[in-house]
């Protein structure tokens, strides 16, 4: 294992000059801009959630406390140096992979998919969530020590690192998560400088593999795709969700129907309105203006994240940070895309807004890593 | 890239690559974000109207508010049809967690007989709009409601619904005239005004209920409500109240109607009574009747089959659809036709040897009295109901002149104004026969027409209407059933009124009418023994006995030997008082045999009931006593009188 990080860790206590030059934020290992943007999204998200839950204050507070916990996780992770993350990456990845195998063997079936690992009385846990972070770290960890752009041999290893857990997750079946996990891994390779020709080649390969994908898909997944292509074919069945969410968004217009006044959401025509389809609530009640506001926030977060990733002290840090932030954007794009009817319905929540603890913890943990990468850069002696 | 590929790490180059890729990624992010924004713009601005409509359609439901059906009263304000609260059992399939189990529980709780269970389940399967309650059972008893209430927690989606249901307090006597309402069927659904009937479950199927459906039904109201996705009504957005149906007052007198029904009870036949001055139908009874209440909630297959297969045809409205040969009741009209066309004068006589023969034809058209009445003039011809006299009149007139004249009296015409499904009867003519059978008219057929036989058919209603015209001395009125709709009197449009029949010599009216008076009270009158005794007013009438079974030449009719259903129909048409007629009545009794002896007293009972209280108020009892006396149908008939009167072939 390389020792660059260890050296830098050792030097951390000694170099007082450098420390004096760092701001309070840097000493807390937090990025104020990103934190501000995140807090705005989280706050606005809670406001939307209050409306989406049918003005259920307890429900909203419960989510608020989860978000607070997730913020704690973020701050905690930000304190770890990239070196620590680098050393732990293979361990976390390996552990996550083993747990995915365990889920495959003895997982708990919830909502028709086998996703949960349950230690009775202690915790219900989705190993696939862990994979969302472990994947980019592991791929970056592998490529980080190699000369870049990556060579064929490295790419082959990366392919194995990516494909093995993704297949396990896809088998659960959880198409949305496997997509996110795979994209996290792929982003690392792309950011590492995979040649454009090869990107084109793999893109073509992927496109030609689509029919194959169709063959291994579950019935309900195929149905979703078909429904996406023609939602009116089954307006009361699987097309219902998409018709109702489009109706909600479209009827919102420019200014929206007003906060808590959305008829589609408040009268329960909109399914899963506080989870995956919460965007429709925003679109209906706050209109195009509210949607643009959220979209702008997300884009700013992504741009800020990319800037922060560029400040990473080495390839591992940069690649991990870049992949995490781009995956975050995939979340946003896939969620809004599916709710507004330009992508098929896959179970991807709107990051930081949709109800649910696990996804927030994972996402904010990712931002914690990003902050760690960003704030530990100047401690590098090299 | 291959040439640039390093074997050792080059941090500067890696930073450069990463920065470049980041910029590409950032641009891509911006492009994709713009795609999303474009999509949102498309949905929220370009297609905004489409989705607003769709969203409103989701949440706003228009619920019809059905109007209350108008009530029906008789001419004295007695209730004939009302609306009663009724409790229905309904189920919302979407709310029933497990439909099969719920149905099984219901069957158990309500203790349904096995043959109704399938019916019950069948009804639960009928597809309707989501969240619309499906009707499982109507007319729940108080006990059933209580049992359901106790078990309610076990029956998700099941509800007891209150509803107004049509009820006919005294159904049978008026069953045909009033008709009934029933559930709207598929065929009716296609022709109905969907808006106005969207909340209505029942529609008039026959009789008055059908004819005045529009007025009785009223105008549906509606309310717009906001519902949630589960169909629950959250609030009312707007409301238009329904306009209740108008109450209908009929011209029918319920007392007289009951009397007519009781007179006929145990037989098959019809009685129609009309007020000649106005054309108001005072009574219109067809027997046997049926319980129209059974049809309101849906008659069981078994009961319906029983009604349909009953030989006595209880569903058949004889008063307006029963077409019978009018027989000798047409003789006064034939006389008028003869007088008016110059075929006879009041003093023309014919000799009756007991039969009539056409020139160069050996066939004998027989008088009902085998040995004949000797020399007969018009007045006597009517009084003794001489057949030979009218064979001669018919022979002199010829079929087309008869046909044309009888149409004036409404024979072969649709006479009634607001009677649903009335048939026009049949007044034959040469042209009719050519069209119908593609055959020429034979002279012999004219002879039968002379005594109201042959092809000639009339309904009891037509007979009563013709009698009313006679009573009016030519003034035509149109029989009708509705007296008032709401508070407005039903007025006949002038254009609908038929012109009066004007005779060259108005005295002929009284000549014919006094002959009719002779029938009832004259020395030789055929009905003097049956109708005449104790008469307290002047009554004009004519009997008729219509042949059902054709006898061979020279055979003698013997009522006792013939099977009951082959016996002659008994008819009597009358009006009273002669000087100022207040009631015209026709009685037709299928296979009743004696026009004078059987139908006559019934006509008398009707006129007595109607007129006696006006002459001496306490006399209604006398009329009712007469009904009691008539009650058991006298089986072995006194075959004296005018048996075989209509032996025409």
Short mmCIF file of N, CA and C in Angstrom, two decimals, chain B residues 240-316:
data_model
loop_
_atom_site.label_atom_id
_atom_site.label_comp_id
_atom_site.label_asym_id
_atom_site.label_seq_id
_atom_site.Cartn_x
_atom_site.Cartn_y
_atom_site.Cartn_z
N UNK B 240 -77.16 22.25 -8.25
CA UNK B 240 -78.41 22.66 -8.88
C UNK B 240 -79.47 21.70 -8.38
N UNK B 241 -80.47 22.23 -7.73
CA UNK B 241 -81.48 21.34 -7.16
C UNK B 241 -82.36 20.76 -8.26
N UNK B 242 -82.80 19.52 -8.06
CA UNK B 242 -83.68 18.92 -9.05
C UNK B 242 -85.08 19.54 -9.00
N UNK B 243 -85.76 19.46 -10.12
CA UNK B 243 -87.17 19.89 -10.14
C UNK B 243 -88.01 18.62 -10.08
N UNK B 244 -88.77 18.47 -9.00
CA UNK B 244 -89.52 17.23 -8.85
C UNK B 244 -90.54 17.06 -9.97
N UNK B 245 -90.88 15.81 -10.26
CA UNK B 245 -91.88 15.52 -11.26
C UNK B 245 -93.23 16.09 -10.85
N UNK B 246 -94.05 16.34 -11.83
CA UNK B 246 -95.37 16.91 -11.53
C UNK B 246 -96.34 15.82 -11.08
N UNK B 247 -97.19 16.19 -10.14
CA UNK B 247 -98.22 15.25 -9.73
C UNK B 247 -99.26 15.19 -10.85
N UNK B 248 -99.81 14.00 -11.01
CA UNK B 248 -100.75 13.80 -12.09
C UNK B 248 -102.11 13.46 -11.49
N UNK B 249 -103.14 14.18 -11.92
CA UNK B 249 -104.48 13.84 -11.49
C UNK B 249 -105.19 13.21 -12.67
N UNK B 250 -105.66 12.01 -12.47
CA UNK B 250 -106.32 11.30 -13.56
C UNK B 250 -107.80 11.61 -13.58
N UNK B 251 -108.40 11.30 -14.70
CA UNK B 251 -109.85 11.45 -14.83
C UNK B 251 -110.56 10.26 -14.20
N UNK B 252 -109.80 9.24 -13.89
CA UNK B 252 -110.38 8.00 -13.37
C UNK B 252 -110.95 8.22 -11.98
N UNK B 253 -112.11 7.61 -11.74
CA UNK B 253 -112.69 7.60 -10.41
C UNK B 253 -112.37 6.25 -9.79
N UNK B 254 -111.64 6.32 -8.69
CA UNK B 254 -111.15 5.06 -8.15
C UNK B 254 -112.29 4.15 -7.71
N UNK B 255 -113.36 4.74 -7.19
CA UNK B 255 -114.51 3.93 -6.76
C UNK B 255 -115.12 3.20 -7.94
N UNK B 256 -115.29 3.92 -9.03
CA UNK B 256 -115.88 3.31 -10.21
C UNK B 256 -114.95 2.25 -10.80
N UNK B 257 -113.67 2.57 -10.76
CA UNK B 257 -112.67 1.63 -11.26
C UNK B 257 -112.71 0.33 -10.45
N UNK B 258 -112.76 0.48 -9.14
CA UNK B 258 -112.84 -0.71 -8.28
C UNK B 258 -114.09 -1.52 -8.58
N UNK B 259 -115.18 -0.77 -8.76
CA UNK B 259 -116.44 -1.44 -9.06
C UNK B 259 -116.30 -2.25 -10.35
N UNK B 260 -115.76 -1.62 -11.39
CA UNK B 260 -115.61 -2.29 -12.68
C UNK B 260 -114.73 -3.54 -12.52
N UNK B 261 -113.67 -3.37 -11.73
CA UNK B 261 -112.79 -4.50 -11.53
C UNK B 261 -113.50 -5.64 -10.81
N UNK B 262 -114.28 -5.26 -9.78
CA UNK B 262 -114.97 -6.30 -9.02
C UNK B 262 -116.06 -6.97 -9.84
N UNK B 263 -116.68 -6.19 -10.73
CA UNK B 263 -117.70 -6.79 -11.60
C UNK B 263 -117.11 -7.88 -12.47
N UNK B 264 -115.92 -7.61 -12.96
CA UNK B 264 -115.30 -8.52 -13.92
C UNK B 264 -114.53 -9.64 -13.26
N UNK B 265 -114.27 -9.49 -11.99
CA UNK B 265 -113.40 -10.43 -11.29
C UNK B 265 -113.84 -11.87 -11.53
N UNK B 266 -112.88 -12.73 -11.80
CA UNK B 266 -113.20 -14.13 -12.04
C UNK B 266 -113.49 -14.40 -13.50
N UNK B 267 -113.55 -13.34 -14.31
CA UNK B 267 -113.75 -13.52 -15.75
C UNK B 267 -112.59 -12.93 -16.49
N UNK B 268 -112.72 -12.87 -17.81
CA UNK B 268 -111.75 -12.15 -18.63
C UNK B 268 -112.51 -11.10 -19.40
N UNK B 269 -112.12 -9.88 -19.25
CA UNK B 269 -112.85 -8.86 -19.97
C UNK B 269 -112.40 -7.48 -19.59
N UNK B 270 -113.16 -6.50 -20.08
CA UNK B 270 -112.79 -5.12 -19.84
C UNK B 270 -114.02 -4.25 -19.74
N UNK B 271 -113.93 -3.21 -18.93
CA UNK B 271 -114.99 -2.21 -18.86
C UNK B 271 -114.35 -0.85 -19.02
N UNK B 272 -114.92 -0.05 -19.91
CA UNK B 272 -114.43 1.32 -20.07
C UNK B 272 -115.60 2.26 -19.91
N UNK B 273 -115.43 3.26 -19.03
CA UNK B 273 -116.50 4.25 -18.85
C UNK B 273 -115.93 5.63 -19.18
N UNK B 274 -116.70 6.39 -19.96
CA UNK B 274 -116.23 7.71 -20.41
C UNK B 274 -117.31 8.75 -20.09
N UNK B 275 -116.88 9.92 -19.71
CA UNK B 275 -117.83 11.02 -19.56
C UNK B 275 -118.02 11.65 -20.94
N UNK B 276 -119.20 11.54 -21.52
CA UNK B 276 -119.36 11.96 -22.92
C UNK B 276 -119.06 13.43 -23.14
N UNK B 277 -119.39 14.26 -22.18
CA UNK B 277 -119.20 15.70 -22.40
C UNK B 277 -117.73 16.07 -22.59
N UNK B 278 -116.86 15.37 -21.88
CA UNK B 278 -115.46 15.78 -21.87
C UNK B 278 -114.51 14.75 -22.48
N UNK B 279 -114.93 13.52 -22.55
CA UNK B 279 -114.03 12.47 -23.00
C UNK B 279 -113.16 11.92 -21.88
N UNK B 280 -113.44 12.39 -20.67
CA UNK B 280 -112.64 11.89 -19.55
C UNK B 280 -112.97 10.42 -19.29
N UNK B 281 -111.94 9.63 -19.19
CA UNK B 281 -112.14 8.20 -18.91
C UNK B 281 -112.36 8.05 -17.41
N UNK B 282 -113.56 7.59 -17.04
CA UNK B 282 -113.90 7.49 -15.62
C UNK B 282 -113.40 6.18 -15.04
N UNK B 283 -113.39 5.16 -15.88
CA UNK B 283 -112.91 3.87 -15.42
C UNK B 283 -112.41 3.11 -16.64
N UNK B 284 -111.34 2.39 -16.45
CA UNK B 284 -110.82 1.57 -17.53
C UNK B 284 -110.20 0.34 -16.88
N UNK B 285 -110.98 -0.73 -16.87
CA UNK B 285 -110.52 -1.91 -16.15
C UNK B 285 -110.30 -3.05 -17.12
N UNK B 286 -109.23 -3.79 -16.90
CA UNK B 286 -108.98 -5.00 -17.67
C UNK B 286 -108.74 -6.11 -16.65
N UNK B 287 -109.44 -7.22 -16.85
CA UNK B 287 -109.36 -8.31 -15.87
C UNK B 287 -108.98 -9.57 -16.61
N UNK B 288 -108.11 -10.42 -16.06
CA UNK B 288 -107.48 -10.27 -14.75
C UNK B 288 -106.38 -9.19 -14.75
N UNK B 289 -106.17 -8.66 -13.57
CA UNK B 289 -105.08 -7.70 -13.40
C UNK B 289 -103.88 -8.39 -12.80
N UNK B 290 -102.92 -7.61 -12.42
CA UNK B 290 -101.73 -8.18 -11.79
C UNK B 290 -101.23 -7.19 -10.76
N UNK B 291 -100.32 -7.64 -9.96
CA UNK B 291 -99.78 -6.74 -8.94
C UNK B 291 -98.59 -5.99 -9.52
N UNK B 292 -98.86 -4.76 -9.93
CA UNK B 292 -97.79 -4.00 -10.61
C UNK B 292 -96.62 -3.70 -9.69
N UNK B 293 -96.82 -3.76 -8.38
CA UNK B 293 -95.72 -3.50 -7.45
C UNK B 293 -94.57 -4.48 -7.66
N UNK B 294 -94.92 -5.68 -8.10
CA UNK B 294 -93.88 -6.69 -8.30
C UNK B 294 -92.87 -6.26 -9.36
N UNK B 295 -93.35 -5.45 -10.32
CA UNK B 295 -92.47 -5.06 -11.42
C UNK B 295 -91.52 -3.94 -11.03
N UNK B 296 -91.87 -3.24 -9.96
CA UNK B 296 -91.09 -2.06 -9.62
C UNK B 296 -89.66 -2.45 -9.24
N UNK B 297 -89.54 -3.43 -8.38
CA UNK B 297 -88.20 -3.80 -7.93
C UNK B 297 -87.59 -4.89 -8.78
N UNK B 298 -88.31 -5.31 -9.79
CA UNK B 298 -87.80 -6.40 -10.60
C UNK B 298 -88.51 -7.67 -10.19
N UNK B 299 -89.36 -8.11 -11.06
CA UNK B 299 -90.17 -9.29 -10.75
C UNK B 299 -89.30 -10.52 -10.85
N UNK B 300 -89.56 -11.49 -10.01
CA UNK B 300 -88.75 -12.71 -10.07
C UNK B 300 -89.10 -13.47 -11.34
N UNK B 301 -88.12 -14.20 -11.82
CA UNK B 301 -88.30 -14.92 -13.08
C UNK B 301 -89.51 -15.85 -12.98
N UNK B 302 -89.66 -16.44 -11.81
CA UNK B 302 -90.74 -17.41 -11.63
C UNK B 302 -92.11 -16.73 -11.74
N UNK B 303 -92.25 -15.61 -11.03
CA UNK B 303 -93.53 -14.92 -11.05
C UNK B 303 -93.83 -14.42 -12.46
N UNK B 304 -92.79 -13.95 -13.12
CA UNK B 304 -92.99 -13.40 -14.45
C UNK B 304 -93.42 -14.49 -15.41
N UNK B 305 -92.77 -15.62 -15.29
CA UNK B 305 -93.14 -16.73 -16.16
C UNK B 305 -94.59 -17.13 -15.91
N UNK B 306 -94.96 -17.12 -14.63
CA UNK B 306 -96.34 -17.48 -14.29
C UNK B 306 -97.32 -16.51 -14.96
N UNK B 307 -96.97 -15.22 -14.93
CA UNK B 307 -97.85 -14.23 -15.55
C UNK B 307 -97.90 -14.41 -17.07
N UNK B 308 -96.71 -14.71 -17.64
CA UNK B 308 -96.64 -14.81 -19.09
C UNK B 308 -97.36 -16.04 -19.62
N UNK B 309 -97.31 -17.10 -18.86
CA UNK B 309 -97.88 -18.34 -19.36
C UNK B 309 -99.32 -18.54 -18.93
N UNK B 310 -99.82 -17.66 -18.09
CA UNK B 310 -101.21 -17.76 -17.66
C UNK B 310 -102.12 -17.63 -18.88
N UNK B 311 -103.00 -18.59 -19.06
CA UNK B 311 -103.90 -18.59 -20.22
C UNK B 311 -104.80 -17.36 -20.22
N UNK B 312 -105.06 -16.81 -19.03
CA UNK B 312 -105.95 -15.65 -18.95
C UNK B 312 -105.24 -14.35 -19.31
N UNK B 313 -103.97 -14.43 -19.61
CA UNK B 313 -103.18 -13.26 -20.03
C UNK B 313 -103.35 -12.05 -19.12
N UNK B 314 -102.95 -12.15 -17.90
CA UNK B 314 -103.17 -11.01 -16.98
C UNK B 314 -102.42 -9.75 -17.40
N UNK B 315 -101.33 -9.89 -18.15
CA UNK B 315 -100.58 -8.70 -18.54
C UNK B 315 -101.21 -7.97 -19.72
N UNK B 316 -102.15 -8.60 -20.35
CA UNK B 316 -102.78 -8.08 -21.55
C UNK B 316 -103.84 -7.05 -21.18
#
